[in-house]
GROMACS .gro file of C-alpha atoms in nm:
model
  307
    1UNK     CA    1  19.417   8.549  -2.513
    2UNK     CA    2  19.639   8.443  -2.213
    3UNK     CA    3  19.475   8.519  -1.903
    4UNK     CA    4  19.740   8.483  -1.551
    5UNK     CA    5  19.567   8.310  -1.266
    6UNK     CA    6  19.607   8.677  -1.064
    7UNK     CA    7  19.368   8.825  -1.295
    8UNK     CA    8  19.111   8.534  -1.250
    9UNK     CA    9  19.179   8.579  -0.853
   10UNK     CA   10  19.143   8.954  -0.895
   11UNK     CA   11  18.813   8.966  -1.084
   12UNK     CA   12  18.675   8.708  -0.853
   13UNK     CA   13  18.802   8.955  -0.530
   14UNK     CA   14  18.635   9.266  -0.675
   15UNK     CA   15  18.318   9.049  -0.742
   16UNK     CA   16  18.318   8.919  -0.384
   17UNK     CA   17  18.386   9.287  -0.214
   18UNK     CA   18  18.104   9.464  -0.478
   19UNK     CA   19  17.897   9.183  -0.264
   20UNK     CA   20  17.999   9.242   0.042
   21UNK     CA   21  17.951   9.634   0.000
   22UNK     CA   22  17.598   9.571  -0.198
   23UNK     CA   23  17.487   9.295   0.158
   24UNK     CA   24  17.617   9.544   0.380
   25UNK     CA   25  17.460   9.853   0.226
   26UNK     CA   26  17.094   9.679   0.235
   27UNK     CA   27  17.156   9.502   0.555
   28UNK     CA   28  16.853   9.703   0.707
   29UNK     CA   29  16.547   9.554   0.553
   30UNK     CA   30  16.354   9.818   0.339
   31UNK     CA   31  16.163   9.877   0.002
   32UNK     CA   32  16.414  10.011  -0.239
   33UNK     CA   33  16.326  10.306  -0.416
   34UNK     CA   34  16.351  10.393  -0.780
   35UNK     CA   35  16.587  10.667  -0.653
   36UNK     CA   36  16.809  10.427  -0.485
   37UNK     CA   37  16.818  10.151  -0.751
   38UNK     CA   38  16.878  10.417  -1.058
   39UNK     CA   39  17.160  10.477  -0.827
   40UNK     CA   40  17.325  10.130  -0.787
   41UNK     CA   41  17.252  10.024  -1.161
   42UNK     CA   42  17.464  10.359  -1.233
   43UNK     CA   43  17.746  10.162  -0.976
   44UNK     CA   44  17.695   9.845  -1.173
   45UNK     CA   45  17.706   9.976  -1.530
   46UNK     CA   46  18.015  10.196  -1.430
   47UNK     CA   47  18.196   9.886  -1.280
   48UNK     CA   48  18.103   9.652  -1.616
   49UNK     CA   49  18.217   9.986  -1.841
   50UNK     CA   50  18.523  10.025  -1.620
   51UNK     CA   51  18.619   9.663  -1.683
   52UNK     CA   52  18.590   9.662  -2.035
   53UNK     CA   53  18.810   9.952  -2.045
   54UNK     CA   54  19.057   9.760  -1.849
   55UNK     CA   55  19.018   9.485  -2.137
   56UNK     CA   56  19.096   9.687  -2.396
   57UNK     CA   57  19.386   9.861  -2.260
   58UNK     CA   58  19.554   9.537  -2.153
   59UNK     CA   59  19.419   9.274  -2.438
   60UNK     CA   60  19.352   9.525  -2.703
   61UNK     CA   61  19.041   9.656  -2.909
   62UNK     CA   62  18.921   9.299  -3.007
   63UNK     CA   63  18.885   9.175  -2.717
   64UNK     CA   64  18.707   9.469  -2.520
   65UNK     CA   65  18.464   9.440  -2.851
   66UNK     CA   66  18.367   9.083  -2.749
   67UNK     CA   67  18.359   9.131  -2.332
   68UNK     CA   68  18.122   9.438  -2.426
   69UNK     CA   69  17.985   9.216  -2.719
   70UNK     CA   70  17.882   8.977  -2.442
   71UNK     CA   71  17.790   9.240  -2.187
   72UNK     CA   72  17.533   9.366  -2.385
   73UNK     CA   73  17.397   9.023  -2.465
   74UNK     CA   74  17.381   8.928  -2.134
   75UNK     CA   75  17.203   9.275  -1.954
   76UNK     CA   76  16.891   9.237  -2.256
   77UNK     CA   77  16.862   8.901  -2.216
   78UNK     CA   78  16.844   8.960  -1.813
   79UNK     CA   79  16.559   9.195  -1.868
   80UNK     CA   80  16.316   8.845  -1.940
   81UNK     CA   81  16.458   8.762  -1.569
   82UNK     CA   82  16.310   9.084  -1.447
   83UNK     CA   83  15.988   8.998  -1.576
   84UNK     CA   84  15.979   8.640  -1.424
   85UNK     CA   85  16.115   8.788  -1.101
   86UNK     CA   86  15.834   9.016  -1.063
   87UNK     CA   87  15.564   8.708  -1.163
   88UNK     CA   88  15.698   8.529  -0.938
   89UNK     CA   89  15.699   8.781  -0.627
   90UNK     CA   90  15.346   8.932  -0.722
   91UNK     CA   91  15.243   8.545  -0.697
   92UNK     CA   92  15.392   8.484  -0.409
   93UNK     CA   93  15.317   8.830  -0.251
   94UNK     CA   94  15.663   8.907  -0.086
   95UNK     CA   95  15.686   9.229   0.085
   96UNK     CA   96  15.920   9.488  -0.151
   97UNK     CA   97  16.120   9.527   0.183
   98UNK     CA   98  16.248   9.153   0.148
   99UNK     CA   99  16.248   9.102  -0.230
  100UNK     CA  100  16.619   9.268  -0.263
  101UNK     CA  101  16.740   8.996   0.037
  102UNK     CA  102  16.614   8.715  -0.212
  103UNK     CA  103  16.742   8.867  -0.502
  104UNK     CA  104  17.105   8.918  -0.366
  105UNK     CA  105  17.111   8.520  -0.301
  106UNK     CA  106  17.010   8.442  -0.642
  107UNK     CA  107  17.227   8.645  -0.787
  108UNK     CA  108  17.506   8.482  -0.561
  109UNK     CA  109  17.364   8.135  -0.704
  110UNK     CA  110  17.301   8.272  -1.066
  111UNK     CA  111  17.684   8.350  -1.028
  112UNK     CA  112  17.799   7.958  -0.925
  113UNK     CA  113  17.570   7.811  -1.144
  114UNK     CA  114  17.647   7.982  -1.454
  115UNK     CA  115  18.072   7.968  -1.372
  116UNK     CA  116  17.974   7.595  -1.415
  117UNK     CA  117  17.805   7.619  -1.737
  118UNK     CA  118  18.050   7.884  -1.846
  119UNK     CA  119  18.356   7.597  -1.764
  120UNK     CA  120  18.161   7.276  -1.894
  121UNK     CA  121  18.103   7.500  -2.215
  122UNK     CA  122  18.451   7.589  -2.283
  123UNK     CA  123  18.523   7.231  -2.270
  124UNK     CA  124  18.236   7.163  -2.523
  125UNK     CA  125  18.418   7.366  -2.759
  126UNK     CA  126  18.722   7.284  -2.695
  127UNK     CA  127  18.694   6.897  -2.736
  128UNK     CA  128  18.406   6.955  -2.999
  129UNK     CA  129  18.423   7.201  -3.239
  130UNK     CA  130  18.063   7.160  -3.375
  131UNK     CA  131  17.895   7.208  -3.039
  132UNK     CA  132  17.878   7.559  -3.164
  133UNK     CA  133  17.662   7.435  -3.456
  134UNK     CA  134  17.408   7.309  -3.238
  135UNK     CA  135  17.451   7.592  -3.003
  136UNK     CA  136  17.359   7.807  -3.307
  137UNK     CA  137  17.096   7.607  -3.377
  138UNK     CA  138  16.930   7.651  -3.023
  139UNK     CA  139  16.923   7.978  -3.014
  140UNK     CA  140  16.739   8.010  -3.318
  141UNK     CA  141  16.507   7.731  -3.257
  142UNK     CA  142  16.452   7.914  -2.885
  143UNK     CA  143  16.458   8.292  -3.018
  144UNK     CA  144  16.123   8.124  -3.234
  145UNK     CA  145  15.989   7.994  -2.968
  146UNK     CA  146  16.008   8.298  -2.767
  147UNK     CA  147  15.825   8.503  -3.023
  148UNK     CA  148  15.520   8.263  -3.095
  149UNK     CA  149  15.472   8.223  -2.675
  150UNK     CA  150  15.575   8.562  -2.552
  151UNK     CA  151  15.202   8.579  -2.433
  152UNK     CA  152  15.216   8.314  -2.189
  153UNK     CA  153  15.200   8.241  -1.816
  154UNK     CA  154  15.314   8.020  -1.609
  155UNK     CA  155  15.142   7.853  -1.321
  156UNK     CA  156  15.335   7.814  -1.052
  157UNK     CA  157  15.039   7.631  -0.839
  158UNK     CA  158  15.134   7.298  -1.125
  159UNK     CA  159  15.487   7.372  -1.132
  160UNK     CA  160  15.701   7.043  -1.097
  161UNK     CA  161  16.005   7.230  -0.869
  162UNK     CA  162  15.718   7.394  -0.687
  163UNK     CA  163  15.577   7.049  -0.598
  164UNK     CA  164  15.894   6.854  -0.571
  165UNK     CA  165  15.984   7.115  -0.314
  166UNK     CA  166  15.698   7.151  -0.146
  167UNK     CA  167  15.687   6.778  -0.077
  168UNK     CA  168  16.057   6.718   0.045
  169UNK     CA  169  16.081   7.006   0.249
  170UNK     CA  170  15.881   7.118   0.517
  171UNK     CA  171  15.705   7.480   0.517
  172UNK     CA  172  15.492   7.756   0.638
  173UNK     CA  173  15.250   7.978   0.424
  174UNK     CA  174  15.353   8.282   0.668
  175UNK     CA  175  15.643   8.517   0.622
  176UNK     CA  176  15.857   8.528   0.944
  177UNK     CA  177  16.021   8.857   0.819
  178UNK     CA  178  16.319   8.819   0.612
  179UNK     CA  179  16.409   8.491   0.761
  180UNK     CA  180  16.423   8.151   0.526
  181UNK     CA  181  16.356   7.936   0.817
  182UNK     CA  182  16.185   7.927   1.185
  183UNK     CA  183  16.074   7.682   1.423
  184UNK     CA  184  15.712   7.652   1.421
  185UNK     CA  185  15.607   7.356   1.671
  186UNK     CA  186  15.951   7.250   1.743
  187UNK     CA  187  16.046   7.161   1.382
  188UNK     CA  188  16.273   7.349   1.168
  189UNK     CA  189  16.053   7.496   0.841
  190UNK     CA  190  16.119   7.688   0.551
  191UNK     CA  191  15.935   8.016   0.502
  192UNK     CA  192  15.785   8.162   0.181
  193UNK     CA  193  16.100   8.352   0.115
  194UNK     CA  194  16.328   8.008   0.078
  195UNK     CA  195  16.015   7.919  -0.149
  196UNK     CA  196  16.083   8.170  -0.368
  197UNK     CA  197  16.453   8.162  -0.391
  198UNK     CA  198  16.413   7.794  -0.504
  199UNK     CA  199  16.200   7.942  -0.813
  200UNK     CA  200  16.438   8.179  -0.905
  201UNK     CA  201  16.754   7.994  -0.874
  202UNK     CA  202  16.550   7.756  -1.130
  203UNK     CA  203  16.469   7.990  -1.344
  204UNK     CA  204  16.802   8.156  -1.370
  205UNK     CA  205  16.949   7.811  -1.450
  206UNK     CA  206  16.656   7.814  -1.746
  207UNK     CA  207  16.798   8.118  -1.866
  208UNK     CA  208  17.101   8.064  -1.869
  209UNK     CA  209  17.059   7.756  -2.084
  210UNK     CA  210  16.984   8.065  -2.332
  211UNK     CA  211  17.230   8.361  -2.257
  212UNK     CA  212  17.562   8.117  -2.253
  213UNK     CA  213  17.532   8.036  -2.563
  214UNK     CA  214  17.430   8.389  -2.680
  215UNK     CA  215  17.717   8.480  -2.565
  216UNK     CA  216  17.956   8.186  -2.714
  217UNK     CA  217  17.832   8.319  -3.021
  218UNK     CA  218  17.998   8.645  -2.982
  219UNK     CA  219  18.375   8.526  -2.775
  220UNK     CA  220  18.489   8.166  -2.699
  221UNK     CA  221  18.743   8.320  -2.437
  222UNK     CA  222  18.628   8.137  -2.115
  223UNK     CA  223  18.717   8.452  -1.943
  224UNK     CA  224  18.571   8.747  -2.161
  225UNK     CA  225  18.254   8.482  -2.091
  226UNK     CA  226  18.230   8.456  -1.709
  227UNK     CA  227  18.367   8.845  -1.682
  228UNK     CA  228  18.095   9.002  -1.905
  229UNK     CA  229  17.855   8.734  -1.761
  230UNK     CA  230  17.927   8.860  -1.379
  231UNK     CA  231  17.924   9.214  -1.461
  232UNK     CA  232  17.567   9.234  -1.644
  233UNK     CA  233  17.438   8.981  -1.324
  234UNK     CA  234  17.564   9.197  -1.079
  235UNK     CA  235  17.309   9.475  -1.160
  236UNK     CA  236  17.031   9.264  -1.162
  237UNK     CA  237  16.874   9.351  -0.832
  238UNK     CA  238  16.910   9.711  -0.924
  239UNK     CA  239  16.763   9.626  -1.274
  240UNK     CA  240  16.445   9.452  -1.093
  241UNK     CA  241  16.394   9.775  -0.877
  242UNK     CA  242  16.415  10.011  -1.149
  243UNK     CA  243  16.207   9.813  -1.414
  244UNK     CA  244  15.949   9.597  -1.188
  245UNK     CA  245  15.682   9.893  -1.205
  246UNK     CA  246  15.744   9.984  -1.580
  247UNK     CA  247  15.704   9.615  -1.727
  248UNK     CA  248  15.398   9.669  -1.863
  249UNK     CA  249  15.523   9.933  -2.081
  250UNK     CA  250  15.738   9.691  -2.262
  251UNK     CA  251  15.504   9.557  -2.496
  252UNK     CA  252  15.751   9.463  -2.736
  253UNK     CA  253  16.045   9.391  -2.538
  254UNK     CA  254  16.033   8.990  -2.537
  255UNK     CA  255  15.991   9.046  -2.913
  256UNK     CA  256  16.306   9.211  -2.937
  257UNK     CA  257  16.481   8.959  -2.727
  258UNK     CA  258  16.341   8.651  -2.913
  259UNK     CA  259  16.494   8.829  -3.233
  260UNK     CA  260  16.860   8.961  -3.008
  261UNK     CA  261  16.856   8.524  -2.988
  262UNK     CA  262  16.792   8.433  -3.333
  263UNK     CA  263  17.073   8.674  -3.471
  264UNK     CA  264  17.329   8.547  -3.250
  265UNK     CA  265  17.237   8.184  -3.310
  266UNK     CA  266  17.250   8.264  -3.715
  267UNK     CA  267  17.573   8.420  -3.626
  268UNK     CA  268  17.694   8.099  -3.478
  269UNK     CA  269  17.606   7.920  -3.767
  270UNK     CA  270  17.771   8.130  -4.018
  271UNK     CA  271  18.069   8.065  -3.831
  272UNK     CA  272  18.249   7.907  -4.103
  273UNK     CA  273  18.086   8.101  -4.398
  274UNK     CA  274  18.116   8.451  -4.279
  275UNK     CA  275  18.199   8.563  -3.934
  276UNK     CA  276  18.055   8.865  -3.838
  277UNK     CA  277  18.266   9.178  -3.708
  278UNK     CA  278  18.189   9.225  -3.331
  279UNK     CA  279  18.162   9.564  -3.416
  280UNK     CA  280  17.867   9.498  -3.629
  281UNK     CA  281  17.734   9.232  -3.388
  282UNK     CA  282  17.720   9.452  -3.114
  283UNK     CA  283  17.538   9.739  -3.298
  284UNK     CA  284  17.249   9.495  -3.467
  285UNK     CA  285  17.187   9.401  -3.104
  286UNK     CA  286  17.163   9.773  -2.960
  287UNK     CA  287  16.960   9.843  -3.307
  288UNK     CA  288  16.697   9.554  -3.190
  289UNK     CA  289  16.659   9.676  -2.854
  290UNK     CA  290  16.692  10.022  -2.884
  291UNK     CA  291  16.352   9.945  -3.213
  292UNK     CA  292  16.191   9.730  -2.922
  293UNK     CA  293  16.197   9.943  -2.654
  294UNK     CA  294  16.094  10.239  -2.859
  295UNK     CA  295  15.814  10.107  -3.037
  296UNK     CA  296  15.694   9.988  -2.686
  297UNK     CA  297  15.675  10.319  -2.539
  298UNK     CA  298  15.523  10.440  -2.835
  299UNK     CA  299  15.258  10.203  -2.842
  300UNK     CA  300  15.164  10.230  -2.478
  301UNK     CA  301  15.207  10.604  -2.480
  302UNK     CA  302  14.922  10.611  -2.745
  303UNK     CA  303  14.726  10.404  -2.547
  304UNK     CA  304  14.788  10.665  -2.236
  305UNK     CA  305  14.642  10.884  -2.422
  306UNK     CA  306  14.344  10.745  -2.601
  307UNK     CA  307  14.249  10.613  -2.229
   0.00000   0.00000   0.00000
C-alpha cells in the first residue's frame, strides 16, 4: 500500500479541523445531553464510515476490510475507556458541565501518544518479524486476564501516578470552574480538573498497550493503523456521554472484550499457519459484541423486572 505524504497531511488536516469544530462547538461550558452526544457520535461514525469508503475506492476492497477491520477493534475496545472514564470522574466528582473539556484534551493526548506507539510499532515489525508473535501472545495472555479480573476496582487514593503527581506538583482540592490552574496565595496550582486529565492520559496510554496490537493483528499498514485508530478516538467523548449512565447495564461487556482480545491475539499467532480472511475477522468480532451486549441487556432486563 503506497500512501503519498498529501494524504498523511490531509488526514491529519481533517483531524485537526473535526477538533477545532468539536472545541468550538462546546466552547460554552455545559452538561451534554444524551440528545446532543447521540448526535455527535452519529458525526463521528459518519466521518470513520466516510473514510473507509474513501479507502476502498482508492486502495481497493482489501484494504477498506482492514481500516474497518481495525475500526471496529478499536471503538469496542474504547468502550473499557468509557467505563474507567466514568470511575474516575464519579471519584473525583467533576461537574458533567466540565467532564467534555477534559475529555477533548485526552483525546488530543490519546491521539499523540498512540501516533507514537503506532510509529515505534511499525518499526517493530518491520526490523522484527516475530514481534508479532509476542504481540499475539499478549493479547491472549491480557484478553485472560481481563476475564478472571473484570470484577475489580481500582483505588485511586494508592495509585502510584496519583501520588507521584500529587507530590511534584502543587494543588487545590477545589474546582475553580473549568480552569486547570489558579493562583491561590500567590502560587500557581493545579486544580482537580488537571488531576484528572493526568489519570486519563495514563490510562489511555494503558490501553493502548492493548488496542495497538489488536489492531496489528488485523493490518500492518502504518497508515490503515493510525487512520482507523483516530477515527474510533475521535468519538470518544460522544461515546462517554451516551454510555456513562447505561454502564451498569453492560454486565457482560468486559467479557466480550476480554474474548474480542484473545481472538485477535490467536489470530496473530496463526499468522504463519492460517491467516484469517478480514472478512471473517471482522464478523467474529461484531458476533462477540453484538452476543455480549445482548445477553447484557437481557440479563439486566430480567432483573428490571423481578425488582
Amino acid at each position: 500500500m503506497t500512501v503519498p505524504i498529501w494524504a498523511w497531511a490531509a488526514v491529519l488536516g481533517v483531524i485537526l479541523l473535526m477538533l477545532a469544530v468539536d472545541l468550538l462547538a462546546h466552547r460554552r461550558a455545559h452538561v451534554v445531553g444524551v440528545r446532543e452526544a447521540l448526535a455527535w457520535s452519529a458525526v463521528w461514525v459518519a466521518l470513520g464510515l466516510a473514510f473507509g469508503a474513501v479507502i476502498w475506492w482508492v486502495w481497493g476492497a482489501e484494504f477498506a476490510g482492514q481500516y474497518f477491520a481495525g475500526y471496529v477493534i478499536e471503538k469496542s475496545l474504547a468502550v473499557d475507556n468509557v467505563f474507567v472514564f466514568a470511575i474516575i470522574f464519579g471519584y473525583f466528582a467533576v461537574p458533567r458541565e466540565y467532564q467534555h473539556r477534559v475529555l477533548f484534551y485526552g483525546v488530543l493526548g490519546a491521539l499523540v501518544f498512540r501516533a507514537v506507539f503506532i510509529a515505534a510499532g511499525s518499526v517493530l515489525i518491520a526490523s522484527f518479524a516475530w514481534i508479532l508473535y509476542v504481540f499475539g501472545a499478549f493479547l491472549v495472555l491480557t484478553g485472560i486476564r481481563m476475564a478472571l479480573h473484570r470484577d475489580e476496582t481500582v483505588d485511586y487514593e494508592n495509585n502510584a501516578v496519583l501520588r507521584v503527581f500529587r507530590r511534584l506538583v502543587p494543588a487545590t482540592d477545589r474546582f475553580h470552574g473549568k480552569k486547570f490552574f489558579v493562583r491561590e496565595a500567590g502560587r500557581r496550582v493545579a486544580t482537580p480538573l488537571l488531576t484528572v486529565l493526568v489519570l486519563i492520559e495514563v490510562s489511555d496510554v494503558v490501553f493502548a498497550v492493548d488496542s495497538i496490537p489488536a489492531i496489528f493483528a488485523v493490518t500492518q499498514e502504518p497508515f490503515l493503523v493510525f487512520t482507523s485508530n483516530a477515527f474510533a478516538i475521535l468519538g470518544l467523548r460522544a461515546m462517554y456521554f451516551l454510555l456513562a449512565d447505561l454502564m451498569h447495564r453492560f454486565v457482560y461487556l468486559k467479557l466480550g472484550l476480554a474474548a474480542v482480545l484473545v481472538w485477535v491475539g490467536v489470530k496473530m499467532l496463526l499468522l504463519d499457519v492460517w491467516k484469517i480472511p478480514t472478512a471473517l475477522s471482522l464478523g467474529v468480532v461484531g458476533a462477540i459484541l453484538a452476543t455480549a451486549v445482548t445477553a447484557s441487556l437481557l440479563r439486566t432486563s430480567a432483573v428490571s423486572r423481578k425488582e
